Structures are given as structure tokens and as C-alpha cells.
CSV table of C-alpha atoms in Angstrom, one decimal:
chain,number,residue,atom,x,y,z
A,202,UNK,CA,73.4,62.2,34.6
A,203,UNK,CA,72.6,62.2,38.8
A,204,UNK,CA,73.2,59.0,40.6
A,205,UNK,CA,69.6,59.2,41.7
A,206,UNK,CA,66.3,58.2,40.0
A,207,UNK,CA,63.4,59.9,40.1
A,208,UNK,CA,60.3,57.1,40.6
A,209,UNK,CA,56.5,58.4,41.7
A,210,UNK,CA,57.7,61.7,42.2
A,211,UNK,CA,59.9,60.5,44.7
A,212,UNK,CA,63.7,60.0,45.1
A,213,UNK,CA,65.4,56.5,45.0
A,214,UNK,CA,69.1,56.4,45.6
A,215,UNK,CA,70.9,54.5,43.1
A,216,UNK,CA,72.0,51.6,44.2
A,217,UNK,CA,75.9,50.8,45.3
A,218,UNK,CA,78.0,49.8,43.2
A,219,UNK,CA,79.7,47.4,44.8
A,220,UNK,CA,76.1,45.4,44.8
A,221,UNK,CA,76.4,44.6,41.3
A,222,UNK,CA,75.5,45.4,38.0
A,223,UNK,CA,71.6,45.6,39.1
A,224,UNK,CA,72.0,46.4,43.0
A,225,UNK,CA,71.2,43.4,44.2
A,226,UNK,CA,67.4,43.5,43.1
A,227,UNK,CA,67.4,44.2,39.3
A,228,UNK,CA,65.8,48.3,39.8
A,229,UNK,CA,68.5,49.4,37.0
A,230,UNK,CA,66.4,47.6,34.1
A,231,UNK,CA,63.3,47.5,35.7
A,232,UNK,CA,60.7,47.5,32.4
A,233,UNK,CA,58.5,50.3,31.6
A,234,UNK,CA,55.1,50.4,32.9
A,235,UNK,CA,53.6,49.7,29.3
A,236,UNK,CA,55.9,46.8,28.8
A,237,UNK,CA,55.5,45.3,32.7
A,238,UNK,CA,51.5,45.4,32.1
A,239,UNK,CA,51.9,42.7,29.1
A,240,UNK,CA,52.1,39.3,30.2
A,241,UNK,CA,54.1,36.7,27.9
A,242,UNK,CA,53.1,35.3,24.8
A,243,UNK,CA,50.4,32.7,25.9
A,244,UNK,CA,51.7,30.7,23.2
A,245,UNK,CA,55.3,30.7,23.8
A,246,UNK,CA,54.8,30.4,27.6
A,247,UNK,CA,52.7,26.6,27.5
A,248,UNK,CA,55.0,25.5,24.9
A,249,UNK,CA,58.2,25.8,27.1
A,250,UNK,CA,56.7,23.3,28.9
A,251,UNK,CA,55.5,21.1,25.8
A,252,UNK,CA,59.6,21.4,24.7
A,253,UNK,CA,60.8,19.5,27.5
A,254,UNK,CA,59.1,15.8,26.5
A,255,UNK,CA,59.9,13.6,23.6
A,256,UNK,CA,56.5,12.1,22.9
A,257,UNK,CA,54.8,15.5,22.5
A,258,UNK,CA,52.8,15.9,19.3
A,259,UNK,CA,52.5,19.3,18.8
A,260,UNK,CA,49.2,21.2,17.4
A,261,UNK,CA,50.0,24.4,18.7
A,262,UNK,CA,52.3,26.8,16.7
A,263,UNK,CA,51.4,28.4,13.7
A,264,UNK,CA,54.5,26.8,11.6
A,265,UNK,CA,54.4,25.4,8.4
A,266,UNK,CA,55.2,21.4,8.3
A,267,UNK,CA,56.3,22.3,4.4
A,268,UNK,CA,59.7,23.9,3.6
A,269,UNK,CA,59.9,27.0,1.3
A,270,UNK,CA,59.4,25.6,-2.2
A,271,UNK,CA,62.8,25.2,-4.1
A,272,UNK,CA,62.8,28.1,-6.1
A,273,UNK,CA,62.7,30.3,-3.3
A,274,UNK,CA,65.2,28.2,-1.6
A,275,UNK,CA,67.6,28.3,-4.5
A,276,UNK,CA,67.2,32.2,-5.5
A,277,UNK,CA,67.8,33.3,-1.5
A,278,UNK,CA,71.5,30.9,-2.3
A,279,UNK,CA,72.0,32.4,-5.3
A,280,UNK,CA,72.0,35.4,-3.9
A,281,UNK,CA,74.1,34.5,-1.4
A,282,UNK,CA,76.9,33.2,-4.0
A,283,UNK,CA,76.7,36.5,-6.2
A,284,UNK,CA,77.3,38.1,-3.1
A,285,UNK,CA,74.2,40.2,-2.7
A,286,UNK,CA,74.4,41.1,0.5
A,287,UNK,CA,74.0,44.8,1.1
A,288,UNK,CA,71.2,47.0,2.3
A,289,UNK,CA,68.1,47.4,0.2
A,290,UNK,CA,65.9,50.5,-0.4
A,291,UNK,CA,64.2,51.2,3.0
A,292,UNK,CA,61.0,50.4,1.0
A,293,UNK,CA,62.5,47.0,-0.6
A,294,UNK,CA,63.7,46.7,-4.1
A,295,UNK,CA,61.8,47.6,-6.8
A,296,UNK,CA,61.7,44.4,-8.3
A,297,UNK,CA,60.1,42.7,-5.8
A,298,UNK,CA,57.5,45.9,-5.1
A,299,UNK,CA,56.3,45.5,-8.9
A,300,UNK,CA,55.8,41.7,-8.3
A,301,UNK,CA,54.0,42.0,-5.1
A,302,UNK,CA,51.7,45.4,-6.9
A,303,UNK,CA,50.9,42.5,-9.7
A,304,UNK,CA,50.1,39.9,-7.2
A,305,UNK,CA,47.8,41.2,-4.8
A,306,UNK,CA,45.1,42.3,-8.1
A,307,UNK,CA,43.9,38.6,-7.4
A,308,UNK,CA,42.0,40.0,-4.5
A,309,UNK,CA,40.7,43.3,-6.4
A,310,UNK,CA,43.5,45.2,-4.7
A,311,UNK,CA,45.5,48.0,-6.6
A,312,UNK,CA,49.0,49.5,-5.1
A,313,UNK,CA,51.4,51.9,-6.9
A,314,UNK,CA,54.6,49.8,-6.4
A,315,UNK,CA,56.7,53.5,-5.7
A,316,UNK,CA,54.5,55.0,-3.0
A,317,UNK,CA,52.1,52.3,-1.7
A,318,UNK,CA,54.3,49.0,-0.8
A,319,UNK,CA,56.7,48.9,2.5
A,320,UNK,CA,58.6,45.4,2.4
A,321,UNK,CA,59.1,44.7,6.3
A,322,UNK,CA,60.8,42.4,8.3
A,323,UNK,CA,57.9,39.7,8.3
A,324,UNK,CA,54.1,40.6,8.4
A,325,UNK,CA,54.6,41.4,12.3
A,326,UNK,CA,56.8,44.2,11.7
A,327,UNK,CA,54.3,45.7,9.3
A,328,UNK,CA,51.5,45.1,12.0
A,329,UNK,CA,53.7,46.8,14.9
A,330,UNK,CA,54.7,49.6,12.5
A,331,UNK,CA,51.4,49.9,11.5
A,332,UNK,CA,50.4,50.4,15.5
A,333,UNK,CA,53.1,52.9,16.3
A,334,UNK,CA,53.0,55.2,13.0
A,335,UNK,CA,48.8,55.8,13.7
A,336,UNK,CA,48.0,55.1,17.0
A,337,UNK,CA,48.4,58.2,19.5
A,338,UNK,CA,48.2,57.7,23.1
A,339,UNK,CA,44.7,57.2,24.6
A,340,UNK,CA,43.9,56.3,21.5
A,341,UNK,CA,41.1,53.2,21.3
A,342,UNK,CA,42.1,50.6,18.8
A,343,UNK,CA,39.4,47.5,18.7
A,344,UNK,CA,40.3,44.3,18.5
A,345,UNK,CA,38.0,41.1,17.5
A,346,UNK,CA,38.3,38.5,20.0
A,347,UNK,CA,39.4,35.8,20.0
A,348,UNK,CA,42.4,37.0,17.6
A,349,UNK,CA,46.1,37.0,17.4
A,350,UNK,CA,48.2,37.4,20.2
A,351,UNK,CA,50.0,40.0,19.1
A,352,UNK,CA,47.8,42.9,19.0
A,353,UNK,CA,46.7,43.8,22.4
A,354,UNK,CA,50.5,43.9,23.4
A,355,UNK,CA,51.4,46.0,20.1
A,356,UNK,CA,48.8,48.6,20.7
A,357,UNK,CA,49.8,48.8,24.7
A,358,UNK,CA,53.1,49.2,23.3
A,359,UNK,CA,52.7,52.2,21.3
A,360,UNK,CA,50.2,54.2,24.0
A,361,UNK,CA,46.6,53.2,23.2
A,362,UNK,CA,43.8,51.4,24.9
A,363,UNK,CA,42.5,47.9,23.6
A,364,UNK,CA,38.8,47.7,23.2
A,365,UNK,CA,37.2,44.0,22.4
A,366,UNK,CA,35.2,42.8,20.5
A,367,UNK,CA,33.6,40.1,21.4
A,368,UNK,CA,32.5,37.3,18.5
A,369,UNK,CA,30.8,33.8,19.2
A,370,UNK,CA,31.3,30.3,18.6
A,371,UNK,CA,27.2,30.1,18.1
A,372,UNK,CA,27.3,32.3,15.3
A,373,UNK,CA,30.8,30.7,13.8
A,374,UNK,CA,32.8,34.0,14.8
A,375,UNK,CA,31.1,36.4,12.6
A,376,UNK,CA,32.0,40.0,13.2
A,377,UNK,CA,29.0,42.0,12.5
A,378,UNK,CA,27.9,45.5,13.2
A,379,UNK,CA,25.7,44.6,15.9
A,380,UNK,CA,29.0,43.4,17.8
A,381,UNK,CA,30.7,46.8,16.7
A,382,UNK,CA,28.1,48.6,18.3
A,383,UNK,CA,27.9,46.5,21.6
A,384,UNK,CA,31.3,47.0,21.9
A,385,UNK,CA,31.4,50.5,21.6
A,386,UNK,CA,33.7,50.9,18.4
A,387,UNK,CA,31.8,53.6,17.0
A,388,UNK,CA,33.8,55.2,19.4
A,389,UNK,CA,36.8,54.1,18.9
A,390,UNK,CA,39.8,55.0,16.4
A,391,UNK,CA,41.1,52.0,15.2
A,392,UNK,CA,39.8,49.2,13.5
A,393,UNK,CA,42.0,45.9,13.3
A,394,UNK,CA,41.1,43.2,10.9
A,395,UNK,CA,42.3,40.1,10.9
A,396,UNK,CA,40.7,37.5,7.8
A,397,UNK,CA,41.4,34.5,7.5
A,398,UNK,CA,41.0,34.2,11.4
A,399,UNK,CA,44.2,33.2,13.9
A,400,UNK,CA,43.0,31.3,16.0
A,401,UNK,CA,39.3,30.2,14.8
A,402,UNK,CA,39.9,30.0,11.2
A,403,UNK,CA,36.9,32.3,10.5
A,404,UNK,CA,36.3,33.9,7.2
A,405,UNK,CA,34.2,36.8,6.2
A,406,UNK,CA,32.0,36.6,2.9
A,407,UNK,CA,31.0,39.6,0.5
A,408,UNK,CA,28.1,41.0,2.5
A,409,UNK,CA,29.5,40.5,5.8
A,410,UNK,CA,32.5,42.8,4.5
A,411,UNK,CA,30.1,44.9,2.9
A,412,UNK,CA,28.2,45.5,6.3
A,413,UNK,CA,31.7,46.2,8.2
A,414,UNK,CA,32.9,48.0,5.6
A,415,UNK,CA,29.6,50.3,6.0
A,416,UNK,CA,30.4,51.0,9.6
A,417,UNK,CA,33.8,52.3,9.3
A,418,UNK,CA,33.1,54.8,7.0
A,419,UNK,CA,30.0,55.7,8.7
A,420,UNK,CA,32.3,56.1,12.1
A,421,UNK,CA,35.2,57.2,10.2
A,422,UNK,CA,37.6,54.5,11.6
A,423,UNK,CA,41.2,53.8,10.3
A,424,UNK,CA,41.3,50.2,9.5
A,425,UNK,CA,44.5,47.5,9.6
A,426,UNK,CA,43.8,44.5,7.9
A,427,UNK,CA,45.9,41.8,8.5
A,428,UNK,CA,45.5,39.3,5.4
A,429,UNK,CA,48.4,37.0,6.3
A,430,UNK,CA,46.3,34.1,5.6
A,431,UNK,CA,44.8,35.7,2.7
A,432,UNK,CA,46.2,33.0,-0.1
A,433,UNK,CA,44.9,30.0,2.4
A,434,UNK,CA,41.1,30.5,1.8
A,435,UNK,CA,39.6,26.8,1.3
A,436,UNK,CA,35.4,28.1,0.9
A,437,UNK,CA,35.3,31.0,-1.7
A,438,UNK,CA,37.6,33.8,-2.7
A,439,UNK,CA,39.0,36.0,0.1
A,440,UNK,CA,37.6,38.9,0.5
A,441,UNK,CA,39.3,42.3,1.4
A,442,UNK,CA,38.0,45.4,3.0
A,443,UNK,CA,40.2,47.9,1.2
A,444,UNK,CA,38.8,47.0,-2.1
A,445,UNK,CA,35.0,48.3,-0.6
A,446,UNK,CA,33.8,51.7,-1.8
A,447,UNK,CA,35.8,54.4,0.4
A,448,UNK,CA,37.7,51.7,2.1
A,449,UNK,CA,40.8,51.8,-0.1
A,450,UNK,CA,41.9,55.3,1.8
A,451,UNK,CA,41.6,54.3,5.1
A,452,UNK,CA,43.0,50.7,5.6
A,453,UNK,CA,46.2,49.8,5.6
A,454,UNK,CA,46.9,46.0,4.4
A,455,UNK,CA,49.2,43.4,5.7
A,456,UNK,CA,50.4,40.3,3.8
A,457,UNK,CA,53.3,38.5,3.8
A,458,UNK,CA,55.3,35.0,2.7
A,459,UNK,CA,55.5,33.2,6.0
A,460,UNK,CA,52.3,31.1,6.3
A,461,UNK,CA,51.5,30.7,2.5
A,462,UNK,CA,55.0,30.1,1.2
A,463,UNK,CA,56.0,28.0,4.6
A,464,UNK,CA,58.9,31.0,4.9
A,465,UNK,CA,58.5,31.6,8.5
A,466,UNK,CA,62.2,31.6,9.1
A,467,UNK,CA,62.8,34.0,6.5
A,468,UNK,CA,60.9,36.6,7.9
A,469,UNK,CA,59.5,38.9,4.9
A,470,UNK,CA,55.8,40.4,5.2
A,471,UNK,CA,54.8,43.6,3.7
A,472,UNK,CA,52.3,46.5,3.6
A,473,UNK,CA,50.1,48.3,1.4
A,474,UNK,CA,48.3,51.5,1.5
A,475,UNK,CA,48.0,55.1,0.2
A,476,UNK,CA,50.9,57.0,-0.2
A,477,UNK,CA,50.8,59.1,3.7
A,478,UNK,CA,50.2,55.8,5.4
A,479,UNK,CA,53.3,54.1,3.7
A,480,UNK,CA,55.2,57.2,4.1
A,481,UNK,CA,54.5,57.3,8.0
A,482,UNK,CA,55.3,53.5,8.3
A,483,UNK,CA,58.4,54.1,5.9
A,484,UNK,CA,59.8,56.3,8.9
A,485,UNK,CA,59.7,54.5,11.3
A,486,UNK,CA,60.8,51.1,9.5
A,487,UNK,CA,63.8,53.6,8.2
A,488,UNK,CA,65.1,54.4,11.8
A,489,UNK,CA,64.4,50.5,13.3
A,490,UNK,CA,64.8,48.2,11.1
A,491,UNK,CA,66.5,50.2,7.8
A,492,UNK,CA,65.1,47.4,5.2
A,493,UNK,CA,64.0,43.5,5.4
A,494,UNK,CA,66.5,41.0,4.9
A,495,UNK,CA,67.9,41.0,1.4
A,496,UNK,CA,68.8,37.5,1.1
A,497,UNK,CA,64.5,37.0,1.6
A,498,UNK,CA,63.9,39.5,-0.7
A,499,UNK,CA,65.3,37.7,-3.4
A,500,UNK,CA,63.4,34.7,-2.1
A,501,UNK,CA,59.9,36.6,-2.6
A,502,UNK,CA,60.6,37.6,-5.5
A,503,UNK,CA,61.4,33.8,-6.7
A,504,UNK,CA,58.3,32.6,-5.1
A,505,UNK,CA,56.2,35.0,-6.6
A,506,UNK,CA,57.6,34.3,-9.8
A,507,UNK,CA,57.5,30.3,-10.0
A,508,UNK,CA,55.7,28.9,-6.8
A,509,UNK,CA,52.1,29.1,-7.7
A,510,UNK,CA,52.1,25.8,-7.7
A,511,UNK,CA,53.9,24.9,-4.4
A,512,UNK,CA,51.7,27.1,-2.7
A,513,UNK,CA,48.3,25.5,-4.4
A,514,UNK,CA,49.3,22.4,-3.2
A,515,UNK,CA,50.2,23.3,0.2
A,516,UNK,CA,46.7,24.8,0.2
A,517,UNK,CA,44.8,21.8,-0.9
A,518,UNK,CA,47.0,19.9,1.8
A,519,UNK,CA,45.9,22.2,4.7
A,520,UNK,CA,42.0,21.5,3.2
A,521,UNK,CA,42.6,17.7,3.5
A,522,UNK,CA,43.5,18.1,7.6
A,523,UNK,CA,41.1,20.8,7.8
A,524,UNK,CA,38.3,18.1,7.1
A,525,UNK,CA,39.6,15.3,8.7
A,526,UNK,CA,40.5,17.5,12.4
A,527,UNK,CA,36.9,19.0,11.8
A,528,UNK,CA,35.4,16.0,11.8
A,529,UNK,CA,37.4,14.2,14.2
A,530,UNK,CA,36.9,16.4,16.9
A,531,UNK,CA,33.0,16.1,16.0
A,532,UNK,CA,33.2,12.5,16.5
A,533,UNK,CA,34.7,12.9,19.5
A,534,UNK,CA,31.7,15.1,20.9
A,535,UNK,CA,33.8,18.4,20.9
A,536,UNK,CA,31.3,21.6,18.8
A,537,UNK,CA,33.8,23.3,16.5
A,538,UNK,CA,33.0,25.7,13.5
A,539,UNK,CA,34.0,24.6,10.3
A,540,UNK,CA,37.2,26.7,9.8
A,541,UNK,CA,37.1,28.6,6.2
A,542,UNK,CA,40.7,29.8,6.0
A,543,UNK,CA,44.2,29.7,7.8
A,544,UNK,CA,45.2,26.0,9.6
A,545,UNK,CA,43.1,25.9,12.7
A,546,UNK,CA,40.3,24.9,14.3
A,547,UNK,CA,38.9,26.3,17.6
A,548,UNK,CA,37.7,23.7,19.6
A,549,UNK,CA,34.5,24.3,22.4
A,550,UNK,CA,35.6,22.5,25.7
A,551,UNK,CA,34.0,24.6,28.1
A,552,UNK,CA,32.0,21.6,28.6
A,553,UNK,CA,34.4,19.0,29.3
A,554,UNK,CA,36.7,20.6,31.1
A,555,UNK,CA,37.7,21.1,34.7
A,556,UNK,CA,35.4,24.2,35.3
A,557,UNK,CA,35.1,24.9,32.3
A,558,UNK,CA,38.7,26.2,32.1
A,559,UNK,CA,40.6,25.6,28.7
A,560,UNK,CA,43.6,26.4,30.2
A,561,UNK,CA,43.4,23.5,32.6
A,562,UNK,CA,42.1,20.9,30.1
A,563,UNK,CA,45.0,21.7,27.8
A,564,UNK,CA,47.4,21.4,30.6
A,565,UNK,CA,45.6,17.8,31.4
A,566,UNK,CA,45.7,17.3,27.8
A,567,UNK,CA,49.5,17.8,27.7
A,568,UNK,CA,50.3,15.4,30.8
A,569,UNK,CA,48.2,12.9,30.4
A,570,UNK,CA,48.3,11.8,26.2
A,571,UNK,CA,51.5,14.4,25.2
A,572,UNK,CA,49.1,16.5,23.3
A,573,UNK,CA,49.7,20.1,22.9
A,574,UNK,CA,47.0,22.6,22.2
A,575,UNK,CA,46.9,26.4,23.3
A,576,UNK,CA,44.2,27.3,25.2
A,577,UNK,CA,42.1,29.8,23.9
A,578,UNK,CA,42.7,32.7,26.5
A,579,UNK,CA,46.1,32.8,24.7
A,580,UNK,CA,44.1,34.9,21.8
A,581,UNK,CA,42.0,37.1,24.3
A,582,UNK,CA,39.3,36.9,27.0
A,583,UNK,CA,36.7,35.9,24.0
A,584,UNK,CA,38.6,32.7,23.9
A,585,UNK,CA,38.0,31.4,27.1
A,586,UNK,CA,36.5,27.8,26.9
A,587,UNK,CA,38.1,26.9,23.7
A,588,UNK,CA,41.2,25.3,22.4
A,589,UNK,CA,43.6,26.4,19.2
A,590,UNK,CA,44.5,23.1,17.7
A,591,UNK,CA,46.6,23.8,14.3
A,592,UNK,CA,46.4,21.2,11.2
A,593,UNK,CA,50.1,22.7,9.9
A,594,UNK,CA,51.5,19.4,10.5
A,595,UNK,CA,51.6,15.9,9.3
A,596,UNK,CA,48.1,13.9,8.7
A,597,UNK,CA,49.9,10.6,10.4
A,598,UNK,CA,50.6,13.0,13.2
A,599,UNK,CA,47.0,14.6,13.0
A,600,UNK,CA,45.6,11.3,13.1
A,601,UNK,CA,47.7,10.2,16.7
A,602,UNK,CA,46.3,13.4,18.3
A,603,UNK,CA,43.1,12.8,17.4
A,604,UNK,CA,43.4,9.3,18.8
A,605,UNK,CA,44.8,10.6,21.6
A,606,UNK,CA,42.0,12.8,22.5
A,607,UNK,CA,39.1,10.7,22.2
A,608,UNK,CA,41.2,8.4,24.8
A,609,UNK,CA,41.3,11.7,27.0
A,610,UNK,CA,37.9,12.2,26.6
A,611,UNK,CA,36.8,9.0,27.0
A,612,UNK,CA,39.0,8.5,30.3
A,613,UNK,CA,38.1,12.2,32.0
């Protein structure tokens, strides 16, 4: 390989070696264009700071305050004792494929265990596979905004173009096809869905999927829908877009056991979809990642097997704080829509704080009563004036913060 680098059609002499292991100024492992263009994790980058005080009550990170329910716990070290340890099938093990096939018919959806499940390394793997086995460069892949914080970087990352789509706090972050349309994604090529809502907590009912559903087979767009939050829906049953008529073919769907089954650490998601799609995801999971962790496996398959209960009560715990944060922050003069899934709510401040930037009033926030809350450009520019405050921690906790805030408020 020649000493020299090519760089904007130029020449740059490598540098001496005697400068050290990156010349002096780093240009050896200087990042890839696509990677340099993605800032860090809005998320990740406020809490740093949070991390450093004692008195900090967090409301920020999407983490369980539960632990995995027992007989997950005690079939992942049971496991371990017997000495299961190897690889699995790239695809998972059949056992736990079968299990997840039988789960998922709660929602109306139907997978062939063989050909249309991929176990992955948590749901974020399956998203990011998902992303690089379908998304060609140039490619436009629309995004609802304000939504997780992974997807913009994950489509950058595998060559296409983010288009938004903006929703609204006035109309309780409803996607419709009016918004589509505005947006442009008749357009576009890509579709991500992402119901129950991170960060707003929005949910879509029957004819509001019905109506999206509509528009992506009219515009014949390729759909991920990321369900994550699927099995924490508090008002109704959660509805998926894969089980509408002619949807089934083109979506690929995304679950996992990390926010339902508080098995974050565990990392095990998986994805669903006809037989091509899995195959295509297969390949690439097969040459990165070889199979999820075994030791989790055997966890899933536990808590698919004897935690219906756990996660029920879990669920009625999150509804519990859902009501009281909603109505705290109410109280306290803050508009918020009433969150019908996940653990959040998604505070308005635009008119409270310091010009109306969210970043700054959560930054306030954090000095001035040791509250932390991400502000809501972490999940896109259609978060901007809001906050993501998470109720997946304790209610004595819950109640502080709130008690905190209204002395924030009060005092600004």
C-alpha cells in the first residue's frame, strides 16, 4: 500500500513516523464523511454531564427501573451452568423463533418461524440491519419527527437521505396523510414507523393506520416498523401496520425484550417479515454479528414462556406514573399530550423557556433543581421546544421531580 493518501483528488503525504501513531494531528483515523456528518447521541451527550452530580434525579434514559423478571433471570444462569455457551443458528434457535411466531398473533400478526424471524442483537441491530439490507444510496427514507434518535444516523450510515416528517403537539402527534404529503413522502422510498412513540408516547388507532397504511401502498413505499413498545400500550390494543391489507409484504417489523421485559442489558430484539426481507437482513447479521447472545436467548425464551405476568404488572406500573407525570406537569402550567404507549411524556416549554429553546431550559433545569430531562431536539428538528421526561423510574422519585419543577417554574 503507498505511503501517500489520496484526499479531494489531491495528494497528502503520509505523515512521519516518528510523529506518532496519528502524525501529530489524528489524519490516520480521521472518520468517514457519513460518519463525521452525525453528531453524538443527544441523549448520551447531556447526560455526561447529568453523571457527574449526586443529587441528580434522572428522567431521561429510556431504562427500565424493574429488573428482568426471575424466570428470565434464572433460565439465562441455567444456561450458563449447563454450559450453553456456543454459537446459535445465525437466525436464533428454533425454539425461541416458534415462541416469538406464537407471541406476536396477539397483534393479528402471522410469521413462519423458518423463513420470517431474524433474532438480533437487541431491537437496534434489527433497525440498523433493516437500514443497510434495503436502503441504496440516494435513497430517501422518511422519518416522523420528533422520533428516536437513532434513525437519522442509521440511514446516513448506510447512504440515504433523511426526509422529515413533521407531526404536532396541537394535534397530539398524529401522523396522517396530509403530513405524508407535505412532506414529500410520496416520493420517497422508505417509510419508518415507530408506534408506540419514543419520545412523545403517541399511539396510532385503527383508522389512523388504516389511512397510512393506504398511502404506502398507493406510493408503493417499503415500510419498517419499529414496535419496541408494542406490549406497553395503556389506551386500546396496539395496532400494527403489517397486519393492513397489502401491508404484510412490504413492512418489515421490529420488536424486542428490552423495554417490556426490563432486559435492556441483555440485548435481544428481533425481526419479522417475508421470507426475501429476512433473508437479506440474515446476510448481513451473518457476516457482523454471526447470532445474538445465546445466554439471552434462553432468557426470551423463559420470559415468553412464564412472564406474562411480570410484564402486566410492569405495564400497569408505567400507567400509574403516566397519569400522575401527566397531570403533574398540567398543574404546573406545562401543555403535554396524554401519552398512549411507551414511558414518556413530551413536555411543551417553548413558552417558558429562555427563547424558547428547550435545550437551554433543560440545561437550567439540570443546574438549578438536579433534574434531568432531554431536550427535544435530541429526537429531531420537530422536537424543538419540548422536553422528553421518562416515567421508567420510581413514583417517590417521580414525585421529587415534579416538586422540583414547579419550584423551577415558579422561580424562573
Amino acid at each position: 500500500m503507498s505511503g501517500d493518501r489520496r484526499t479531494d483528488g489531491g495528494t497528502e503525504q503520509a505523515p512521519d513516523a516518528e510523529a506518532g501513531a496519528d502524525g501529530g494531528r489524528g489524519s490516520r483515523f480521521a472518520p468517514a464523511d457519513r460518519v463525521a456528518s452525525v453528531p453524538p447521541s443527544g441523549i448520551r451527550e447531556f447526560f455526561e454531564v447529568a453523571e457527574k452530580r449526586d443529587d441528580v434525579i434522572s428522567l431521561g434514559v429510556g431504562e427500565p427501573d424493574f429488573t428482568a423478571p426471575w424466570p428470565a433471570r434464572s433460565a439465562a444462569v441455567d444456561s450458563l451452568e449447563r454450559g450453553r455457551t456456543s454459537y446459535t443458528a445465525n437466525r436464533g434457535t428454533v425454539e425461541l423463533r416458534r415462541a416469538i411466531a406464537e407471541r406476536v398473533t396477539r397483534y393479528g400478526q402471522s410469521y413462519d418461524p423458518d423463513e420470517e424471524i431474524l433474532v438480533t442483537t437487541g431491537a437496534s441491530e434489527a433497525v440498523d440491519l433493516a437500514f443497510r439490507a434495503f436502503v441504496n444510496p440516494g435513497d430517501t427514507v422518511a422519518l416522523p419527527t420528533p422520533t428516536y434518535v437513532s434513525y437519522e444516523p442509521g440511514v446516513r450510515f448506510a447512504g440515504g437521505d433523511p426526509l422529515p416528517v413533521h407531526t404536532h403537539h396541537e394535534d397530539d402527534w398524529a401522523l396522517t396523510p396530509e403530513s405524508l404529503y407535505d412532506a414529500g413522502v410520496d416520493e420517497a422510498d422508505v417509510l419508518v414507523l415507530c408506534y408506540p412513540n419514543n419520545p412523545t408516547g403517541a399511539t396510532m388507532d385503527a383508522d389512523e393506520m388504516d389511512a397510512v397504511a393506504d398511502f404506502c401502498r398507493e406510493h408503493d413505499l417499503l415500510v419498517i416498523a419499529d414496535e419496541i413498545y408494542a406490549a406497553l400500550t395503556y389506551d386500546g390494543d396496539h395496532e400494527s401496520v403489517a397486519t393492513r391489507p397489502g401491508m404484510r409484504e412490504r413492512t418489515v417489523v421490529i420488536n424486542g425484550f428490552s423495554k417490556a421485559y426490563a432486559m435492556t442489558g441483555l440485548r435481544l430484539g428481533y425481526a419479522m417479515g417475508p421470507p426475501e426481507a429476512v433473508a437479506a437482513m440474515t446476510k448481513v447479521h451473518q457476516y457482523t454479528m454471526l447470532s445474538a447472545p445465546t445466554t439471552a436467548q434462553h432468557a426470551a425464551l423463559a420470559a415468553l414462556d412464564r412472564c406474562d405476568d411480570d410484564v402486566e404488572q410492569m405495564r400497569r406500573e408505567y400507567d400509574r406514573r403516566r397519569r400522575y407525570v401527566v397531570s403533574r406537569l398540567r398543574e404546573v402550567g406545562l401543555d403535554v399530550s396524554e401519552p398512549g404507549g411507551a414511558f414518556y411524556a413530551f413536555p411543551r416549554v417553548a413558552d417558558v423557556a429562555p427563547d424558547g429553546d428547550a435545550r437551554a431550559f433543560a440545561t437550567e433545569l439540570l443546574d438549578a433543581e438536579g433534574v434531568a430531562a432531554v431536550p427535544g431536539t435530541a429526537f429531531g428538528e420537530g422536537g424543538e421546544g419540548h422536553i422528553r421526561i421518562s416515567y421508567a423510574t420510581g413514583l417517590d422519585d417521580l414525585k421529587e421531580a415534579m416538586a422540583r419543577l414547579e419550584r423551577f417554574l415558579a422561580e424562573s
